[in-house]
Amino acid sequence: MFWRKWRIAKALVDVKLLSAGDGKCKAQFTVAEEHLNVGGFLHGGFTTTVIDCLSTYALMTHKTDPPPGVSVDLHVTFLKAAFPGETVTVDAKTIRTGKNLVFLAVELTKNDGKDIVARGQHTKYLGSSFRQ
């Protein structure tokens, strides 16, 4: 996959891509020991990395063919813990692309979408050379 060359992607080796296209990306992973914090549930840093990377993958499938850009703002709201053995689904989508900025949203759910684990909002700068 195209993101395997990024070093940070090694953290995502257990995250399986389900679909990608039209500015959206869907993936899934089972919470494992390496994803846990000292409290024994899904680590916030891992969750944030998933949000950062998966929203970027969604962006890269957008019809305007933008570059991956650089983060200018990343906001995560943690809503419910996920524990070892639970399956987490990640839905990332491109909300809006502008001349220089793009806005993305990500939701992590468990229990077939019944429980929201976290929500993320990601703003990226695409550079002044990018124009729609």
Short mmCIF file of N, CA and C in Angstrom, two decimals:
data_model
loop_
_atom_site.label_atom_id
_atom_site.label_comp_id
_atom_site.label_asym_id
_atom_site.label_seq_id
_atom_site.Cartn_x
_atom_site.Cartn_y
_atom_site.Cartn_z
N MET A 1 0.83 -1.18 0.00
CA MET A 1 0.00 0.00 0.00
C MET A 1 0.88 1.25 0.00
N PHE A 2 0.36 2.34 -0.55
CA PHE A 2 1.16 3.55 -0.74
C PHE A 2 1.70 4.14 0.54
N TRP A 3 1.04 3.93 1.67
CA TRP A 3 1.51 4.57 2.91
C TRP A 3 2.56 3.73 3.64
N ARG A 4 2.82 2.55 3.23
CA ARG A 4 3.77 1.68 3.92
C ARG A 4 5.18 2.28 3.95
N LYS A 5 5.49 3.19 3.03
CA LYS A 5 6.82 3.80 3.02
C LYS A 5 6.99 4.84 4.12
N TRP A 6 5.90 5.31 4.71
CA TRP A 6 5.99 6.29 5.80
C TRP A 6 6.35 5.57 7.08
N ARG A 7 7.35 6.04 7.79
CA ARG A 7 7.81 5.38 9.01
C ARG A 7 6.72 5.30 10.07
N ILE A 8 5.94 6.35 10.21
CA ILE A 8 4.88 6.34 11.24
C ILE A 8 3.87 5.24 10.96
N ALA A 9 3.76 4.83 9.71
CA ALA A 9 2.79 3.80 9.35
C ALA A 9 3.09 2.46 10.01
N LYS A 10 4.31 2.27 10.51
CA LYS A 10 4.62 1.02 11.22
C LYS A 10 3.71 0.85 12.43
N ALA A 11 3.29 1.95 13.01
CA ALA A 11 2.37 1.89 14.16
C ALA A 11 1.00 1.38 13.73
N LEU A 12 0.72 1.47 12.45
CA LEU A 12 -0.60 1.10 11.94
C LEU A 12 -0.63 -0.26 11.26
N VAL A 13 0.38 -1.06 11.51
CA VAL A 13 0.49 -2.34 10.81
C VAL A 13 -0.73 -3.24 11.03
N ASP A 14 -1.40 -3.11 12.16
CA ASP A 14 -2.58 -3.94 12.45
C ASP A 14 -3.89 -3.32 11.99
N VAL A 15 -3.83 -2.12 11.44
CA VAL A 15 -5.03 -1.44 10.95
C VAL A 15 -5.26 -1.88 9.50
N LYS A 16 -6.38 -2.51 9.26
CA LYS A 16 -6.69 -3.05 7.93
C LYS A 16 -7.61 -2.10 7.17
N LEU A 17 -7.16 -1.71 6.00
CA LEU A 17 -7.95 -0.83 5.14
C LEU A 17 -9.11 -1.63 4.54
N LEU A 18 -10.33 -1.12 4.71
CA LEU A 18 -11.52 -1.77 4.16
C LEU A 18 -11.93 -1.15 2.84
N SER A 19 -11.83 0.18 2.75
CA SER A 19 -12.17 0.87 1.51
C SER A 19 -11.53 2.25 1.52
N ALA A 20 -11.32 2.78 0.31
CA ALA A 20 -10.78 4.13 0.17
C ALA A 20 -11.18 4.66 -1.20
N GLY A 21 -11.64 5.89 -1.25
CA GLY A 21 -12.02 6.52 -2.50
C GLY A 21 -12.97 7.67 -2.27
N ASP A 22 -13.03 8.57 -3.22
CA ASP A 22 -13.94 9.72 -3.17
C ASP A 22 -13.78 10.53 -1.89
N GLY A 23 -12.54 10.67 -1.42
CA GLY A 23 -12.29 11.48 -0.23
C GLY A 23 -12.65 10.81 1.07
N LYS A 24 -12.85 9.49 1.03
CA LYS A 24 -13.22 8.74 2.23
C LYS A 24 -12.28 7.56 2.42
N CYS A 25 -12.21 7.11 3.65
CA CYS A 25 -11.38 5.95 3.97
C CYS A 25 -12.02 5.22 5.14
N LYS A 26 -12.09 3.91 5.04
CA LYS A 26 -12.66 3.10 6.12
C LYS A 26 -11.65 2.00 6.45
N ALA A 27 -11.42 1.82 7.75
CA ALA A 27 -10.45 0.81 8.19
C ALA A 27 -10.94 0.19 9.49
N GLN A 28 -10.24 -0.86 9.91
CA GLN A 28 -10.65 -1.57 11.12
C GLN A 28 -9.43 -2.20 11.77
N PHE A 29 -9.46 -2.29 13.09
CA PHE A 29 -8.41 -2.99 13.81
C PHE A 29 -8.99 -3.58 15.09
N THR A 30 -8.32 -4.61 15.56
CA THR A 30 -8.68 -5.22 16.84
C THR A 30 -7.70 -4.70 17.87
N VAL A 31 -8.21 -4.17 18.96
CA VAL A 31 -7.36 -3.61 20.01
C VAL A 31 -6.48 -4.72 20.58
N ALA A 32 -5.17 -4.49 20.52
CA ALA A 32 -4.19 -5.47 20.99
C ALA A 32 -3.32 -4.84 22.09
N GLU A 33 -2.51 -5.64 22.70
CA GLU A 33 -1.68 -5.19 23.83
C GLU A 33 -0.82 -3.98 23.46
N GLU A 34 -0.27 -3.96 22.25
CA GLU A 34 0.59 -2.85 21.85
C GLU A 34 -0.17 -1.53 21.64
N HIS A 35 -1.49 -1.57 21.66
CA HIS A 35 -2.31 -0.37 21.49
C HIS A 35 -2.78 0.22 22.82
N LEU A 36 -2.38 -0.39 23.93
CA LEU A 36 -2.94 -0.03 25.24
C LEU A 36 -2.12 1.01 26.00
N ASN A 37 -2.81 1.75 26.85
CA ASN A 37 -2.14 2.64 27.80
C ASN A 37 -1.94 1.87 29.11
N VAL A 38 -1.41 2.54 30.12
CA VAL A 38 -1.15 1.84 31.39
C VAL A 38 -2.44 1.44 32.11
N GLY A 39 -3.57 2.04 31.72
CA GLY A 39 -4.85 1.68 32.31
C GLY A 39 -5.46 0.43 31.70
N GLY A 40 -4.84 -0.07 30.61
CA GLY A 40 -5.32 -1.30 30.00
C GLY A 40 -6.37 -1.10 28.92
N PHE A 41 -6.52 0.13 28.41
CA PHE A 41 -7.44 0.37 27.31
C PHE A 41 -6.74 1.17 26.21
N LEU A 42 -7.43 1.38 25.10
CA LEU A 42 -6.84 1.99 23.91
C LEU A 42 -6.15 3.31 24.24
N HIS A 43 -4.89 3.42 23.85
CA HIS A 43 -4.06 4.58 24.14
C HIS A 43 -4.49 5.78 23.30
N GLY A 44 -4.57 6.93 23.93
CA GLY A 44 -4.95 8.16 23.23
C GLY A 44 -3.97 8.56 22.14
N GLY A 45 -2.70 8.28 22.35
CA GLY A 45 -1.69 8.59 21.33
C GLY A 45 -1.86 7.74 20.10
N PHE A 46 -2.18 6.46 20.29
CA PHE A 46 -2.44 5.58 19.15
C PHE A 46 -3.70 6.04 18.43
N THR A 47 -4.73 6.36 19.19
CA THR A 47 -5.98 6.84 18.60
C THR A 47 -5.73 8.08 17.75
N THR A 48 -4.95 9.01 18.27
CA THR A 48 -4.64 10.25 17.55
C THR A 48 -3.83 9.97 16.29
N THR A 49 -2.90 9.03 16.36
CA THR A 49 -2.12 8.65 15.18
C THR A 49 -3.03 8.06 14.11
N VAL A 50 -3.97 7.22 14.51
CA VAL A 50 -4.93 6.64 13.57
C VAL A 50 -5.74 7.76 12.91
N ILE A 51 -6.21 8.71 13.68
CA ILE A 51 -6.99 9.82 13.14
C ILE A 51 -6.16 10.65 12.17
N ASP A 52 -4.94 10.97 12.54
CA ASP A 52 -4.04 11.74 11.68
C ASP A 52 -3.81 11.03 10.35
N CYS A 53 -3.39 9.79 10.41
CA CYS A 53 -3.04 9.06 9.20
C CYS A 53 -4.24 8.71 8.33
N LEU A 54 -5.31 8.21 8.93
CA LEU A 54 -6.47 7.80 8.12
C LEU A 54 -7.17 8.98 7.48
N SER A 55 -7.19 10.12 8.14
CA SER A 55 -7.78 11.30 7.51
C SER A 55 -6.91 11.74 6.33
N THR A 56 -5.61 11.61 6.46
CA THR A 56 -4.71 11.94 5.35
C THR A 56 -4.92 10.98 4.19
N TYR A 57 -5.10 9.69 4.47
CA TYR A 57 -5.37 8.73 3.40
C TYR A 57 -6.69 9.07 2.69
N ALA A 58 -7.70 9.46 3.46
CA ALA A 58 -8.98 9.86 2.87
C ALA A 58 -8.77 11.06 1.94
N LEU A 59 -8.02 12.03 2.42
CA LEU A 59 -7.74 13.23 1.61
C LEU A 59 -7.08 12.86 0.29
N MET A 60 -6.14 11.94 0.34
CA MET A 60 -5.39 11.59 -0.87
C MET A 60 -6.23 10.85 -1.91
N THR A 61 -7.45 10.44 -1.54
CA THR A 61 -8.35 9.81 -2.51
C THR A 61 -9.38 10.80 -3.05
N HIS A 62 -9.30 12.06 -2.62
CA HIS A 62 -10.28 13.07 -3.05
C HIS A 62 -10.13 13.35 -4.54
N LYS A 63 -11.22 13.67 -5.20
CA LYS A 63 -11.23 13.88 -6.65
C LYS A 63 -10.33 15.02 -7.10
N THR A 64 -10.00 15.96 -6.21
CA THR A 64 -9.13 17.07 -6.59
C THR A 64 -7.66 16.67 -6.59
N ASP A 65 -7.36 15.43 -6.17
CA ASP A 65 -6.00 14.88 -6.15
C ASP A 65 -5.01 15.78 -5.41
N PRO A 66 -5.32 16.12 -4.16
CA PRO A 66 -4.43 17.00 -3.41
C PRO A 66 -3.20 16.28 -2.88
N PRO A 67 -2.17 17.04 -2.53
CA PRO A 67 -1.02 16.44 -1.85
C PRO A 67 -1.43 16.10 -0.41
N PRO A 68 -0.62 15.33 0.32
CA PRO A 68 -0.99 14.99 1.70
C PRO A 68 -1.02 16.18 2.64
N GLY A 69 -0.32 17.24 2.30
CA GLY A 69 -0.34 18.45 3.12
C GLY A 69 0.34 18.27 4.47
N VAL A 70 0.22 19.30 5.30
CA VAL A 70 0.77 19.26 6.65
C VAL A 70 -0.32 19.68 7.63
N SER A 71 -0.30 19.09 8.80
CA SER A 71 -1.32 19.39 9.82
C SER A 71 -1.13 20.79 10.38
N VAL A 72 -2.25 21.52 10.50
CA VAL A 72 -2.23 22.80 11.21
C VAL A 72 -3.09 22.74 12.46
N ASP A 73 -4.02 21.78 12.50
CA ASP A 73 -4.84 21.60 13.69
C ASP A 73 -5.36 20.16 13.70
N LEU A 74 -5.31 19.56 14.87
CA LEU A 74 -5.84 18.21 15.04
C LEU A 74 -6.49 18.17 16.41
N HIS A 75 -7.80 17.94 16.40
CA HIS A 75 -8.56 17.92 17.65
C HIS A 75 -9.20 16.55 17.81
N VAL A 76 -9.02 15.95 18.97
CA VAL A 76 -9.58 14.63 19.25
C VAL A 76 -10.44 14.69 20.50
N THR A 77 -11.63 14.13 20.43
CA THR A 77 -12.50 13.98 21.58
C THR A 77 -12.61 12.48 21.87
N PHE A 78 -12.21 12.09 23.07
CA PHE A 78 -12.27 10.69 23.49
C PHE A 78 -13.59 10.47 24.23
N LEU A 79 -14.40 9.54 23.73
CA LEU A 79 -15.75 9.37 24.24
C LEU A 79 -15.99 8.07 25.01
N LYS A 80 -15.30 7.02 24.62
CA LYS A 80 -15.53 5.72 25.28
C LYS A 80 -14.26 4.88 25.13
N ALA A 81 -13.95 4.13 26.16
CA ALA A 81 -12.77 3.27 26.13
C ALA A 81 -13.00 2.06 25.21
N ALA A 82 -11.91 1.61 24.60
CA ALA A 82 -11.92 0.35 23.84
C ALA A 82 -10.89 -0.57 24.49
N PHE A 83 -11.27 -1.82 24.67
CA PHE A 83 -10.46 -2.77 25.43
C PHE A 83 -9.90 -3.87 24.53
N PRO A 84 -8.88 -4.59 25.02
CA PRO A 84 -8.28 -5.65 24.22
C PRO A 84 -9.32 -6.63 23.68
N GLY A 85 -9.16 -6.97 22.40
CA GLY A 85 -10.07 -7.90 21.75
C GLY A 85 -11.24 -7.23 21.06
N GLU A 86 -11.51 -5.97 21.38
CA GLU A 86 -12.62 -5.27 20.72
C GLU A 86 -12.20 -4.79 19.33
N THR A 87 -13.14 -4.84 18.41
CA THR A 87 -12.89 -4.36 17.05
C THR A 87 -13.32 -2.91 16.94
N VAL A 88 -12.42 -2.09 16.43
CA VAL A 88 -12.69 -0.66 16.24
C VAL A 88 -12.73 -0.38 14.74
N THR A 89 -13.78 0.31 14.30
CA THR A 89 -13.92 0.72 12.91
C THR A 89 -13.63 2.21 12.82
N VAL A 90 -12.88 2.58 11.79
CA VAL A 90 -12.47 3.97 11.58
C VAL A 90 -13.08 4.47 10.28
N ASP A 91 -13.85 5.55 10.36
CA ASP A 91 -14.43 6.18 9.18
C ASP A 91 -13.86 7.59 9.07
N ALA A 92 -13.13 7.84 7.99
CA ALA A 92 -12.53 9.16 7.76
C ALA A 92 -13.10 9.74 6.47
N LYS A 93 -13.34 11.05 6.48
CA LYS A 93 -13.86 11.67 5.27
C LYS A 93 -13.37 13.10 5.13
N THR A 94 -13.28 13.50 3.88
CA THR A 94 -12.93 14.87 3.54
C THR A 94 -14.20 15.70 3.60
N ILE A 95 -14.20 16.73 4.43
CA ILE A 95 -15.37 17.58 4.58
C ILE A 95 -15.36 18.70 3.54
N ARG A 96 -14.21 19.36 3.41
CA ARG A 96 -14.11 20.49 2.47
C ARG A 96 -12.67 20.70 2.07
N THR A 97 -12.46 20.98 0.79
CA THR A 97 -11.14 21.39 0.33
C THR A 97 -11.24 22.83 -0.15
N GLY A 98 -10.31 23.64 0.28
CA GLY A 98 -10.25 25.04 -0.15
C GLY A 98 -8.99 25.27 -0.96
N LYS A 99 -8.63 26.54 -1.13
CA LYS A 99 -7.43 26.87 -1.90
C LYS A 99 -6.16 26.39 -1.21
N ASN A 100 -6.10 26.55 0.10
CA ASN A 100 -4.91 26.18 0.84
C ASN A 100 -5.16 25.20 1.98
N LEU A 101 -6.39 25.16 2.47
CA LEU A 101 -6.72 24.32 3.62
C LEU A 101 -7.74 23.25 3.25
N VAL A 102 -7.65 22.14 3.97
CA VAL A 102 -8.63 21.07 3.81
C VAL A 102 -9.10 20.67 5.20
N PHE A 103 -10.37 20.31 5.30
CA PHE A 103 -10.99 19.95 6.57
C PHE A 103 -11.47 18.51 6.51
N LEU A 104 -11.08 17.73 7.51
CA LEU A 104 -11.36 16.30 7.53
C LEU A 104 -12.01 15.91 8.85
N ALA A 105 -12.77 14.83 8.84
CA ALA A 105 -13.42 14.34 10.06
C ALA A 105 -13.24 12.82 10.14
N VAL A 106 -13.07 12.34 11.36
CA VAL A 106 -12.86 10.91 11.59
C VAL A 106 -13.69 10.47 12.79
N GLU A 107 -14.26 9.28 12.68
CA GLU A 107 -14.99 8.71 13.82
C GLU A 107 -14.53 7.27 14.01
N LEU A 108 -14.18 6.93 15.25
CA LEU A 108 -13.83 5.57 15.62
C LEU A 108 -14.99 5.00 16.43
N THR A 109 -15.49 3.83 16.01
CA THR A 109 -16.62 3.21 16.70
C THR A 109 -16.30 1.75 17.03
N LYS A 110 -17.09 1.20 17.95
CA LYS A 110 -16.99 -0.22 18.27
C LYS A 110 -18.42 -0.76 18.40
N ASN A 111 -18.54 -2.06 18.59
CA ASN A 111 -19.86 -2.70 18.70
C ASN A 111 -20.74 -2.39 17.49
N ASP A 112 -20.17 -2.61 16.30
CA ASP A 112 -20.89 -2.39 15.04
C ASP A 112 -21.44 -0.98 14.92
N GLY A 113 -20.68 0.00 15.38
CA GLY A 113 -21.08 1.40 15.25
C GLY A 113 -21.97 1.92 16.36
N LYS A 114 -22.32 1.07 17.31
CA LYS A 114 -23.22 1.50 18.39
C LYS A 114 -22.54 2.42 19.40
N ASP A 115 -21.23 2.26 19.59
CA ASP A 115 -20.50 3.06 20.57
C ASP A 115 -19.40 3.86 19.88
N ILE A 116 -19.39 5.16 20.10
CA ILE A 116 -18.35 6.02 19.54
C ILE A 116 -17.18 6.05 20.52
N VAL A 117 -16.02 5.64 20.05
CA VAL A 117 -14.80 5.62 20.86
C VAL A 117 -14.16 7.01 20.86
N ALA A 118 -14.04 7.61 19.67
CA ALA A 118 -13.42 8.93 19.55
C ALA A 118 -13.86 9.60 18.27
N ARG A 119 -13.78 10.92 18.28
CA ARG A 119 -14.02 11.72 17.08
C ARG A 119 -12.84 12.65 16.89
N GLY A 120 -12.47 12.84 15.63
CA GLY A 120 -11.36 13.73 15.34
C GLY A 120 -11.71 14.71 14.24
N GLN A 121 -11.17 15.91 14.37
CA GLN A 121 -11.27 16.94 13.33
C GLN A 121 -9.84 17.32 12.97
N HIS A 122 -9.55 17.30 11.69
CA HIS A 122 -8.19 17.51 11.22
C HIS A 122 -8.19 18.59 10.14
N THR A 123 -7.38 19.60 10.31
CA THR A 123 -7.21 20.65 9.31
C THR A 123 -5.78 20.56 8.79
N LYS A 124 -5.65 20.56 7.46
CA LYS A 124 -4.32 20.46 6.85
C LYS A 124 -4.10 21.61 5.87
N TYR A 125 -2.86 22.06 5.81
CA TYR A 125 -2.43 23.07 4.84
C TYR A 125 -1.88 22.33 3.63
N LEU A 126 -2.39 22.67 2.46
CA LEU A 126 -1.98 21.97 1.25
C LEU A 126 -0.85 22.67 0.53
N GLY A 127 -0.58 23.90 0.87
CA GLY A 127 0.47 24.64 0.19
C GLY A 127 -0.11 25.57 -0.85
N SER A 128 0.58 26.65 -1.08
CA SER A 128 0.08 27.66 -2.02
C SER A 128 0.12 27.18 -3.46
N SER A 129 0.84 26.10 -3.74
CA SER A 129 0.91 25.60 -5.12
C SER A 129 -0.31 24.76 -5.49
N PHE A 130 -1.13 24.39 -4.49
CA PHE A 130 -2.32 23.59 -4.77
C PHE A 130 -3.50 24.50 -5.05
N ARG A 131 -4.12 24.30 -6.18
CA ARG A 131 -5.33 25.04 -6.53
C ARG A 131 -6.32 24.06 -7.13
N GLN A 132 -7.56 24.21 -6.74
CA GLN A 132 -8.60 23.32 -7.27
C GLN A 132 -8.88 23.65 -8.72
#
